[in-house]
Short mmCIF file of C-alpha atoms and ligand atoms in Angstrom, two decimals:
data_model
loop_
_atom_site.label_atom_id
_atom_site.label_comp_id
_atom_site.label_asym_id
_atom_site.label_seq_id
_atom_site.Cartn_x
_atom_site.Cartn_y
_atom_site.Cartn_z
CA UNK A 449 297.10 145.62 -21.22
CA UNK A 450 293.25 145.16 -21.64
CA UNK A 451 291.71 148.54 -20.98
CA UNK A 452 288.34 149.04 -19.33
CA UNK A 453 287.09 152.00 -21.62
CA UNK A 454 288.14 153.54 -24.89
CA UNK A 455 290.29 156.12 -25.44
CA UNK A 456 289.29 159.20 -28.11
CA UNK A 457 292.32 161.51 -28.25
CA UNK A 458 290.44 164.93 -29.29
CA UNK A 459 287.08 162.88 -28.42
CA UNK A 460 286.79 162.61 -32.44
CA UNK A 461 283.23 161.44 -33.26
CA UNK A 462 282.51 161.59 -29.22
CA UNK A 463 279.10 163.23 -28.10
CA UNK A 464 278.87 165.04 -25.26
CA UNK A 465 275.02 166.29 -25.31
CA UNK A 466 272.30 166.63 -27.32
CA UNK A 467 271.74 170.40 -28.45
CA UNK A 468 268.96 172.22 -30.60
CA UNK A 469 271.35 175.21 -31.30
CA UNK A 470 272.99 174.63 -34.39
CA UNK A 471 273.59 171.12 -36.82
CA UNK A 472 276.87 171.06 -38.85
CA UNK A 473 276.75 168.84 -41.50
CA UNK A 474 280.59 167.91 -42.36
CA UNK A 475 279.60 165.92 -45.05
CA UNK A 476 277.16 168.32 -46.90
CA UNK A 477 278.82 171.20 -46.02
CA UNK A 478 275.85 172.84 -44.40
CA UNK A 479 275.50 175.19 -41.23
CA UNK A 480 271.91 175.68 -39.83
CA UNK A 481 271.51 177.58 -36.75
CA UNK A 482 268.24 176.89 -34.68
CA UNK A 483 266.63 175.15 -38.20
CA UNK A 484 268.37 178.32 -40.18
CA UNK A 485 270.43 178.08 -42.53
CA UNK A 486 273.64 179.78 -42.83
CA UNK A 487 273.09 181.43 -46.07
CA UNK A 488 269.86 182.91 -45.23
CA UNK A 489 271.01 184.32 -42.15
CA UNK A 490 273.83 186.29 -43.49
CA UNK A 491 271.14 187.21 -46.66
CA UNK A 492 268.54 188.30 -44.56
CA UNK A 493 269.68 189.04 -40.51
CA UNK A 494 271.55 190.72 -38.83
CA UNK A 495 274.44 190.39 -35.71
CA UNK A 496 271.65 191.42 -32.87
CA UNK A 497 268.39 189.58 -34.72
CA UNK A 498 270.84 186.61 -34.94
CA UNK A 499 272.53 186.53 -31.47
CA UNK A 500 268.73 186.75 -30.49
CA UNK A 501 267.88 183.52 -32.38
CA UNK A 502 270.75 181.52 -30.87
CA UNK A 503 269.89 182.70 -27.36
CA UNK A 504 265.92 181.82 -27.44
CA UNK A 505 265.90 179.84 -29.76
CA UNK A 506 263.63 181.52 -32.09
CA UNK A 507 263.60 184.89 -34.03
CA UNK A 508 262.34 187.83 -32.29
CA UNK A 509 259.57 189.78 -33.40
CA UNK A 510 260.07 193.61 -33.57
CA UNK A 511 259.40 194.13 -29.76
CA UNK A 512 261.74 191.31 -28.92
CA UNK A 513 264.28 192.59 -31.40
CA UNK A 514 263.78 196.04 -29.53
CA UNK A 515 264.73 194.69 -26.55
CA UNK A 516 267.88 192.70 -27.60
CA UNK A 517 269.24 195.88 -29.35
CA UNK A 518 268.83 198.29 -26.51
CA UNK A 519 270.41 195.49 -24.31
CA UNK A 520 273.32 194.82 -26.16
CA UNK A 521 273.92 198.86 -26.63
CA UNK A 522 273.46 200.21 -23.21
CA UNK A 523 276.27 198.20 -22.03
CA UNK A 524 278.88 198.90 -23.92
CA UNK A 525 280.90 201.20 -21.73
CA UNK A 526 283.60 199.87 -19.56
CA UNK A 527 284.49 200.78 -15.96
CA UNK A 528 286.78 203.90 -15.17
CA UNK A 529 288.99 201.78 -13.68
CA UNK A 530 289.39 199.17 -16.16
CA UNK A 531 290.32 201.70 -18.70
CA UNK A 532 293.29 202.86 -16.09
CA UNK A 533 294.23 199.29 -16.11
CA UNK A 534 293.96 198.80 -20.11
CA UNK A 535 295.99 202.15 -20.36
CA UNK A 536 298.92 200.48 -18.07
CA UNK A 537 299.24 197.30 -20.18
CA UNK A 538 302.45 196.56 -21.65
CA UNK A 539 301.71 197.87 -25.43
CA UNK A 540 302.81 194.70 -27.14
CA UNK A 541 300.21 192.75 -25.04
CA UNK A 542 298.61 190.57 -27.38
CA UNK A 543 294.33 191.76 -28.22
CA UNK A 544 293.54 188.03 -26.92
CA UNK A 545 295.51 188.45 -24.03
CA UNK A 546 294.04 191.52 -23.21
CA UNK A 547 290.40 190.09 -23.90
CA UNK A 548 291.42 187.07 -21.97
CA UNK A 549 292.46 189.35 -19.12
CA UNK A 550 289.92 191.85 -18.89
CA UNK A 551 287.09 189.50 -18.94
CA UNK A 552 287.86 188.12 -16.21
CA UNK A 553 288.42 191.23 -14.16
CA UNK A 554 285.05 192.12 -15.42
CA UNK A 555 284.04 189.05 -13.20
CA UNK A 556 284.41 191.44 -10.11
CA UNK A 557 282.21 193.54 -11.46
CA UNK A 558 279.15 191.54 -11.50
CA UNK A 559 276.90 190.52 -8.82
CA UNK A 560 276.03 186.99 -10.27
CA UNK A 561 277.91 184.32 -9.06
CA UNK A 562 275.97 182.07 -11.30
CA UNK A 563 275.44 182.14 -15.44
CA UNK A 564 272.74 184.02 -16.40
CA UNK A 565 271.81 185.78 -19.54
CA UNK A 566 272.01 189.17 -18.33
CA UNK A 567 275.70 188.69 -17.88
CA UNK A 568 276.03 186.99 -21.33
CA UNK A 569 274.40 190.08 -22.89
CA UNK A 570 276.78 192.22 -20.73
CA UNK A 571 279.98 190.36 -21.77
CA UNK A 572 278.48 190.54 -25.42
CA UNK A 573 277.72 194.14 -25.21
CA UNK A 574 281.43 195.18 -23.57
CA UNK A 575 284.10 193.39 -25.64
CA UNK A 576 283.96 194.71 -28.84
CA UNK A 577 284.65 197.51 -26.48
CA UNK A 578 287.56 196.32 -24.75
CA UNK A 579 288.97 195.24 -28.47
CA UNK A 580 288.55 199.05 -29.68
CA UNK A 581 289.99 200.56 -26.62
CA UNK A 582 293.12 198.19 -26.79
CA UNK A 583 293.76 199.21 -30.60
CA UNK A 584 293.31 202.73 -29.38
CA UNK A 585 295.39 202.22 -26.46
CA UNK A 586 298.33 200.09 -28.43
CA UNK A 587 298.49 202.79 -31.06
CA UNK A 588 298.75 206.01 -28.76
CA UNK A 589 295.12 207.14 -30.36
CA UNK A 590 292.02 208.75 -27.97
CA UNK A 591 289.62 206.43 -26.94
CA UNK A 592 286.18 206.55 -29.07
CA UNK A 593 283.48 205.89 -26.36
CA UNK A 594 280.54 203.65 -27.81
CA UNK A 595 277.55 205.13 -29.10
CA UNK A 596 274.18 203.94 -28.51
CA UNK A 597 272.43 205.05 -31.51
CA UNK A 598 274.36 202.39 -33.56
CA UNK A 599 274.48 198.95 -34.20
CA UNK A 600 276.80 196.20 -32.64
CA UNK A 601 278.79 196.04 -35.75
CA UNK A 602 278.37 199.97 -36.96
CA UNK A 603 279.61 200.75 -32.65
CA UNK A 604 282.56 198.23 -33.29
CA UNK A 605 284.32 199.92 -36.56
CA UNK A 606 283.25 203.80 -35.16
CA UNK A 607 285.15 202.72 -31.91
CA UNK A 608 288.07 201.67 -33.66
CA UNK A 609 288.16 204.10 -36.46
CA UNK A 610 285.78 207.11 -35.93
CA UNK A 611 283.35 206.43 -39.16
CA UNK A 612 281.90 203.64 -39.97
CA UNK A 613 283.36 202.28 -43.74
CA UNK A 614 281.31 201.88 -46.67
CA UNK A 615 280.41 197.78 -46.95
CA UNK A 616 279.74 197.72 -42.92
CA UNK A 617 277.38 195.26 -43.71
CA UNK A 618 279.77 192.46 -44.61
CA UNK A 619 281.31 193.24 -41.60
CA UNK A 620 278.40 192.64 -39.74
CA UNK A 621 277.71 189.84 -41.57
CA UNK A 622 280.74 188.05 -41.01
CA UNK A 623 280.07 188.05 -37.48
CA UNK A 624 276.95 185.89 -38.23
CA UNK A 625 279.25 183.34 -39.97
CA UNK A 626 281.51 182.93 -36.43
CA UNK A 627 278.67 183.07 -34.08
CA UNK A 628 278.14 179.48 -33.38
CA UNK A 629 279.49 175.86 -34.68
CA UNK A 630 278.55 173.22 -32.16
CA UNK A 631 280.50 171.85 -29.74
CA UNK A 632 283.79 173.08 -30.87
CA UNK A 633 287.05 173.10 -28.66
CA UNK A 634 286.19 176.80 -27.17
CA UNK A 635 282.82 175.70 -26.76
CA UNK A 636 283.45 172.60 -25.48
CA UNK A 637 285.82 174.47 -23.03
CA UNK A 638 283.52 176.90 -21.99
CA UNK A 639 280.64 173.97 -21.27
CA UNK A 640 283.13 172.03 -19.21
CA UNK A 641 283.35 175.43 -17.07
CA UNK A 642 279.71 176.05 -16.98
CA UNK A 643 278.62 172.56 -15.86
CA UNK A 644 281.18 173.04 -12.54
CA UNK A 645 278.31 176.18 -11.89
CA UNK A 646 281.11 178.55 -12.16
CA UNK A 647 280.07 181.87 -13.62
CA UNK A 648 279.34 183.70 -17.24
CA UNK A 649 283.06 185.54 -16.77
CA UNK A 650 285.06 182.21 -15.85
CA UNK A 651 283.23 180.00 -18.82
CA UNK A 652 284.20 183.25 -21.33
CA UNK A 653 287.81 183.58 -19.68
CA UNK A 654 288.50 179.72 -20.54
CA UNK A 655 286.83 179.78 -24.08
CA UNK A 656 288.68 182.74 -25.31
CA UNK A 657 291.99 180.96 -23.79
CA UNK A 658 290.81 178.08 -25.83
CA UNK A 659 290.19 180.03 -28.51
CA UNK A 660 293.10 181.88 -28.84
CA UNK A 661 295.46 178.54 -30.12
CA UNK A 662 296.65 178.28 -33.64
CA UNK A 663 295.33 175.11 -34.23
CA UNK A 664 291.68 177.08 -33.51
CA UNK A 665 290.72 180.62 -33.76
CA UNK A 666 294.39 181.56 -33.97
CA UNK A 667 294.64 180.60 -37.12
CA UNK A 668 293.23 183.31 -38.93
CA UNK A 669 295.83 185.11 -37.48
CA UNK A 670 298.16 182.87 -38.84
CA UNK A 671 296.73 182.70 -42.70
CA UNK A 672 297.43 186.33 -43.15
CA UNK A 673 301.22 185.73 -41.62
CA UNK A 674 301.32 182.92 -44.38
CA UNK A 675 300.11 185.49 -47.31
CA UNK A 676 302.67 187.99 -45.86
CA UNK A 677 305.39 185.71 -46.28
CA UNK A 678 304.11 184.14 -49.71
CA UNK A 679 304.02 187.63 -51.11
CA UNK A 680 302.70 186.62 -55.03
CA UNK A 681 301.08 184.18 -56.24
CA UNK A 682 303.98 182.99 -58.75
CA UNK A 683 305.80 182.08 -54.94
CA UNK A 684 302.74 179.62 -53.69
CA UNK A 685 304.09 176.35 -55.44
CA UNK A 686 307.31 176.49 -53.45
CA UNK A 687 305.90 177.98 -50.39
CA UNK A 688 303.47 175.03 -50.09
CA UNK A 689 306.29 172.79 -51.07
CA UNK A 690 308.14 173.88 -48.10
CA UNK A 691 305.89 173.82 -45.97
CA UNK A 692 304.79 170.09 -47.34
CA UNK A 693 308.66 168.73 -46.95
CA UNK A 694 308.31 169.70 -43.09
CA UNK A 695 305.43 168.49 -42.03
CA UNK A 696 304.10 172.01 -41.08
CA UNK A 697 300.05 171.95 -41.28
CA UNK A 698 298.40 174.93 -43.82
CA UNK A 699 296.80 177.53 -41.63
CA UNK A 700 293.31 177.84 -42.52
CA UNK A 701 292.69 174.75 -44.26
CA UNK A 702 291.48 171.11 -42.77
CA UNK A 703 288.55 170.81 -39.96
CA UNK A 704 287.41 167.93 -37.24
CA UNK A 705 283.82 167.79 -38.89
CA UNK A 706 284.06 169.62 -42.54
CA UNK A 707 285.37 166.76 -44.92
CA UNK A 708 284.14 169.04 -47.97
CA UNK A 709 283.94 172.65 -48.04
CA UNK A 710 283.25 174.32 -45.08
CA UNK A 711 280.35 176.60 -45.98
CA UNK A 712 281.07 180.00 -44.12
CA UNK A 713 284.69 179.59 -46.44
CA UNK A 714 282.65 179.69 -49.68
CA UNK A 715 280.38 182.74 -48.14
CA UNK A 716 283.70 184.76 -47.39
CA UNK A 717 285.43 183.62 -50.41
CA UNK A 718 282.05 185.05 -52.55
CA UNK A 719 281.93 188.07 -50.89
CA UNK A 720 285.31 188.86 -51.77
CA UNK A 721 285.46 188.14 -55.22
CA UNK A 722 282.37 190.30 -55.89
CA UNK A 723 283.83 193.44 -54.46
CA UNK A 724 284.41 195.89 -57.16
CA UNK A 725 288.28 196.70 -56.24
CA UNK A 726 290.74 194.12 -56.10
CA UNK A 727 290.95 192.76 -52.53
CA UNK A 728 294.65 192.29 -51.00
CA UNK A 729 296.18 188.66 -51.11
CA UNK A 730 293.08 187.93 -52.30
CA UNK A 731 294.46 186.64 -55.42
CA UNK A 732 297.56 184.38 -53.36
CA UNK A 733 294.75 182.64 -51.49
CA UNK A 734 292.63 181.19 -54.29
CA UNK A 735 296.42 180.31 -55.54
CA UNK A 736 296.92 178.74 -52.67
CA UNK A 737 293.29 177.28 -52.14
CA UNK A 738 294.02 175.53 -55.41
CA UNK A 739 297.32 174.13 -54.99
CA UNK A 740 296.04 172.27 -51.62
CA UNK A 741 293.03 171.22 -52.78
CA UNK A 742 295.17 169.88 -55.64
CA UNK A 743 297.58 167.98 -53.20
CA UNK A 744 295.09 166.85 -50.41
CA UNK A 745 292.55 165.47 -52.32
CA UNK A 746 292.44 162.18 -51.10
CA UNK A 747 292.47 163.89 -47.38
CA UNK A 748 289.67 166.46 -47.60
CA UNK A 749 291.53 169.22 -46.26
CA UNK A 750 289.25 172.12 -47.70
CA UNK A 751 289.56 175.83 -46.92
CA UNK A 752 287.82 176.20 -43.11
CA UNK A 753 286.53 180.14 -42.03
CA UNK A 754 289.58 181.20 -40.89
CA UNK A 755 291.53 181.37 -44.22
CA UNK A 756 288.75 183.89 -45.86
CA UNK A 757 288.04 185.92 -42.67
CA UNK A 758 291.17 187.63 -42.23
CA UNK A 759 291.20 188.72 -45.70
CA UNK A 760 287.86 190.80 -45.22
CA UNK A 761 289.00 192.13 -42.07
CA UNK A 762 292.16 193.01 -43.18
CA UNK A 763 290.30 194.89 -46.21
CA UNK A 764 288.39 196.99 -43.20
CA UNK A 765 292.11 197.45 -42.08
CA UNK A 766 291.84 195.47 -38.94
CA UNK A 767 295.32 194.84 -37.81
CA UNK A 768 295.96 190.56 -38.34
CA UNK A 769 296.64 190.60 -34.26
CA UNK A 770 292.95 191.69 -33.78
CA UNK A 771 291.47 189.02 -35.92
CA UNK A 772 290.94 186.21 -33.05
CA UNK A 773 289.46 188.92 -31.04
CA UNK A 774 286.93 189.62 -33.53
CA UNK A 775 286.23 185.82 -33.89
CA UNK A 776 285.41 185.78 -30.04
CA UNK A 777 283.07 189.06 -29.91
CA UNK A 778 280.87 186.75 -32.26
CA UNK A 779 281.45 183.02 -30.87
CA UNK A 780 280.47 184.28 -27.17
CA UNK A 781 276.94 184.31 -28.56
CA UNK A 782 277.25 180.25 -29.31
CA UNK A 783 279.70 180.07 -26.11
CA UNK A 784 276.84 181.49 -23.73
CA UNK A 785 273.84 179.55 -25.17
CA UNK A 786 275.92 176.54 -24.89
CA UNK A 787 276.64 177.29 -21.44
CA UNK A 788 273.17 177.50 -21.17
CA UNK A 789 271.58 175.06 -23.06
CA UNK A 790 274.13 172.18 -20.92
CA UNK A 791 273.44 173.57 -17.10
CA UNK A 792 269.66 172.52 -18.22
CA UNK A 793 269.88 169.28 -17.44
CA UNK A 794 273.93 169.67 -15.58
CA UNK A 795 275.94 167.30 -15.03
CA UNK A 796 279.90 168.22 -14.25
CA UNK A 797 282.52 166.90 -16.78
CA UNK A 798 284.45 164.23 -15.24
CA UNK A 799 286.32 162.04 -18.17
CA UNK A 800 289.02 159.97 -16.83
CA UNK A 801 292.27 158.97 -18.12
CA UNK A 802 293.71 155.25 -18.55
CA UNK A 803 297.03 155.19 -15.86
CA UNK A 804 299.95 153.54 -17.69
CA UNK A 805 302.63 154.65 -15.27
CA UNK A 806 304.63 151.90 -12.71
CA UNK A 807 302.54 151.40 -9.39
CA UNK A 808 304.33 150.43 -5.97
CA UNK A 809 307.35 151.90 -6.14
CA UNK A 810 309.38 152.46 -2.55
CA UNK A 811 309.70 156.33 -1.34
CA UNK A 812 312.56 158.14 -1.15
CA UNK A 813 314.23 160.87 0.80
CA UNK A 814 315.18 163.32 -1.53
CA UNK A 815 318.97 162.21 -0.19
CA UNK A 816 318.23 159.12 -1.37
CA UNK A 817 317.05 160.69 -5.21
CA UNK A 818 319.82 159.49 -7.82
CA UNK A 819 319.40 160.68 -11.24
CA UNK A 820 321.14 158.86 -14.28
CA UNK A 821 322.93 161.22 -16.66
C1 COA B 367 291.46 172.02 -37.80
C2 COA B 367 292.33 170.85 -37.43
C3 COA B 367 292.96 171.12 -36.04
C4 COA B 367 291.51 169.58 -37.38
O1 COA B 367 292.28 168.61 -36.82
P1 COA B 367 291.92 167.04 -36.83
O2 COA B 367 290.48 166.83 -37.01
O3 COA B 367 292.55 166.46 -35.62
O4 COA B 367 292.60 166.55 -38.13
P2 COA B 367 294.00 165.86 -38.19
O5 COA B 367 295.03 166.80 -37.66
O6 COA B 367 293.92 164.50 -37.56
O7 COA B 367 294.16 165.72 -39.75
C5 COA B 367 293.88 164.55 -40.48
C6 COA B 367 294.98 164.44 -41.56
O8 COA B 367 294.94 165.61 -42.38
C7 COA B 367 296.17 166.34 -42.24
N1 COA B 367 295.81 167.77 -42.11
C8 COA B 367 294.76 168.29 -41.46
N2 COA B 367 294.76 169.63 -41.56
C9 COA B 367 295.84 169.95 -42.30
C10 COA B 367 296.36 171.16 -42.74
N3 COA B 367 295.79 172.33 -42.43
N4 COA B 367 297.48 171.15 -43.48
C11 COA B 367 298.08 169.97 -43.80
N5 COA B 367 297.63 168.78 -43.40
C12 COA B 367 296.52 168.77 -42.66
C13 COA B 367 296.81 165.84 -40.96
O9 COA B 367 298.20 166.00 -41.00
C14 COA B 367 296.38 164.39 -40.96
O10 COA B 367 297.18 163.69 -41.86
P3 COA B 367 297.62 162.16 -41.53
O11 COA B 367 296.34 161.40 -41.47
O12 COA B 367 298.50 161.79 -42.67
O13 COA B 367 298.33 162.22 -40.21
C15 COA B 367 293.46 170.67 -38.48
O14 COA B 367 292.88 170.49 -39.75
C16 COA B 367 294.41 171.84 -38.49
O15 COA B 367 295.36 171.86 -37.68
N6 COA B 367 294.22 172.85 -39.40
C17 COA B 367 295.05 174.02 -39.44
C18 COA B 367 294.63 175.02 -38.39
C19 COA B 367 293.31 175.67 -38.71
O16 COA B 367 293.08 176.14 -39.81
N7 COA B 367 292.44 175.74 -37.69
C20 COA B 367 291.15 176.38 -37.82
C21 COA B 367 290.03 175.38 -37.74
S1 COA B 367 288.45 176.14 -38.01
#
């Protein structure tokens, strides 16, 4: 059959708008956000300085900065009643599905029926929140209620633990590395929502939905499951080999764009072999870096984010079911400027699919229905 149009399955080397927020270079290797790049930011910014830059497109000065800050920390707090409803979750809810979940409630909560920025910074502001509470809740621990004399970051590890750990910074850091990476599934989900005009709590309900699959955010989830299981590096070789003989993919390695090493990897991977102690399964995963390198050279399959990430966050002794959730209270910054950036010049997402199924067949009563076998 002659088709009429093209089909991309995964829209692979598709563009779907033209965007001044951040250039990914998968052949370089390079990240620059807003003409930034990567490795300066996480030298020299910080999470609120940097969310700032991807929302307005250029750094703030201190008054701007200022602003952001107080923003981002006098909204923090959740509703009474969401709290009730966290607190009556079945305890082996998933952190995603409980971010998933009470984002969207949080929709009722808003008077905007539109996107606007004020609900971005509201959403940005509340689920680190809703993350802390849920480890507090899952675990039988009192809730920590945010501070506003502390940083996004600082806020996010006193909620959870009640002190903030030494090396904070990296922490903080890390959340610059996952803040924005073009038009990514989640993002690409959450700008199919926003150019319908649906709201800020309906595009950040979809992406984290989106987000939440192995074959995407997930996956840092994943890696750590694939260290626990490895257990030393003398067992990667047949581990890999396993996994190889089924056909099973390598959590945390391979990317749609990255056909070299995916730069925040390297970041997270240098941060971790400068610490002074040795860092848990740190030594498995440049085993296992190695060996797939080794055998999927002539692929490109290079570490992505996710296979470092977990690593440091399991080091701040962030449960691995967290992790997504973590990767979401920093990619809602990219999510919402996306969101944005598209509804500029709008125009709703309507692809279309190429029919292949049997045309003009006679109706039946459901009488009439026989079924072979
Ligand atoms: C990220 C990912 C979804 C990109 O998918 P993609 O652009 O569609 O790439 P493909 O799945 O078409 O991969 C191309 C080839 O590399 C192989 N490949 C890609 N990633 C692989 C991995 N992690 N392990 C083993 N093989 C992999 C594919 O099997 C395919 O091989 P083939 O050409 O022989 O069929 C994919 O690399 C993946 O599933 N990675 C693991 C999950 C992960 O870490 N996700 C986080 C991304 S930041």
């Amino acid at each position: 059959m002659k088709l009429d149009y093209d089909v991309k399955y995964g829209l692979e080397g598709v563009a779907v708008a033209i965007s001044s927020i951040s250039c990914v270079d998968g052949v370089k290797g390079e990240l620059v956000y807003r003409g930034f790049k990567i490795e300066d930011l996480v030298e020299n910014s910080n999470f609120e300085e940097t969310a700032y830059l991807i929302w307005f497109g250029n750094l703030p000065n201190e008054n701007e900065l200022d602003f952001i800050t107080s923003m981002l920390s006098k909204k923090r707090e959740l509703p009474e009643n969401i709290i009730y409803m966290m607190e009556n979750f079945p305890k082996n809810a998933h952190p995603m599905e409980v971010l998933r979940s009470i984002v969207s409630i949080l929709g009722m909560y808003s008077n905007n029926d539109n996107s606007t920025l004020e609900d971005a910074i509201n959403l940005t502001a509340k689920i680190p929140t809703i993350i802390a509470y849920w480890y507090r809740i899952k675990n039988n621990l009192d809730l920590i209620h945010p501070r506003d004399d502390l940083k996004h970051s600082e806020n996010f590890l006193y909620m959870l633990f009640g002190e903030i750990p030494e090396k904070s910074e990296l922490f903080d850091k890390s959340l610059i590395l996952h803040m924005e990476q073009g038009m990514n599934a989640s993002t690409f989900a959450a700008t199919v929502t926003a150019s319908t005009l649906s709201d800020v709590y309906s595009i950040i309900t979809t992406a984290i939905g989106t987000l939440k699959g192995p074959l995407h955010g997930g996956a840092n989830e994943r890696v750590l499951n694939m260290l626990d299981e490895i257990k030393t590096k003398e067992k990667v070789e047949n581990y890999l080999n396993s996994l190889i003989s089924r056909n099973k993919k390598i959590m945390g390695f391979g990317h749609r764009i990255y056909k070299t090493y995916d730069p925040r990897a390297l970041i997270l991977k240098k941060w971790l072999s400068n610490m002074n102690e040795k860092v848990k399964y740190f030594d498995i995963a440049v085993k296992v870096e190695e060996e797939v390198l080794k055998r999927f050279e002539s692929k490109k399959i290079y570490p992505n984010v996710d296979f470092y990430s977990g690593i440091l966050y399991n080091y701040f002794k962030i449960p691995k079911e967290f992790f997504t959730t973590i990767f979401a209270m920093a990619r809602i910054v990219g999510w919402t400027a996306h969101a944005m950036e598209y509804c500029k010049n709008n125009r709703i997402f309507r692809p279309r699919t190429i029919y292949n199924g049997p045309k003009n067949l006679d109706y039946k009563k459901v009488k009439e229905v026989e079924r072979n076998g």
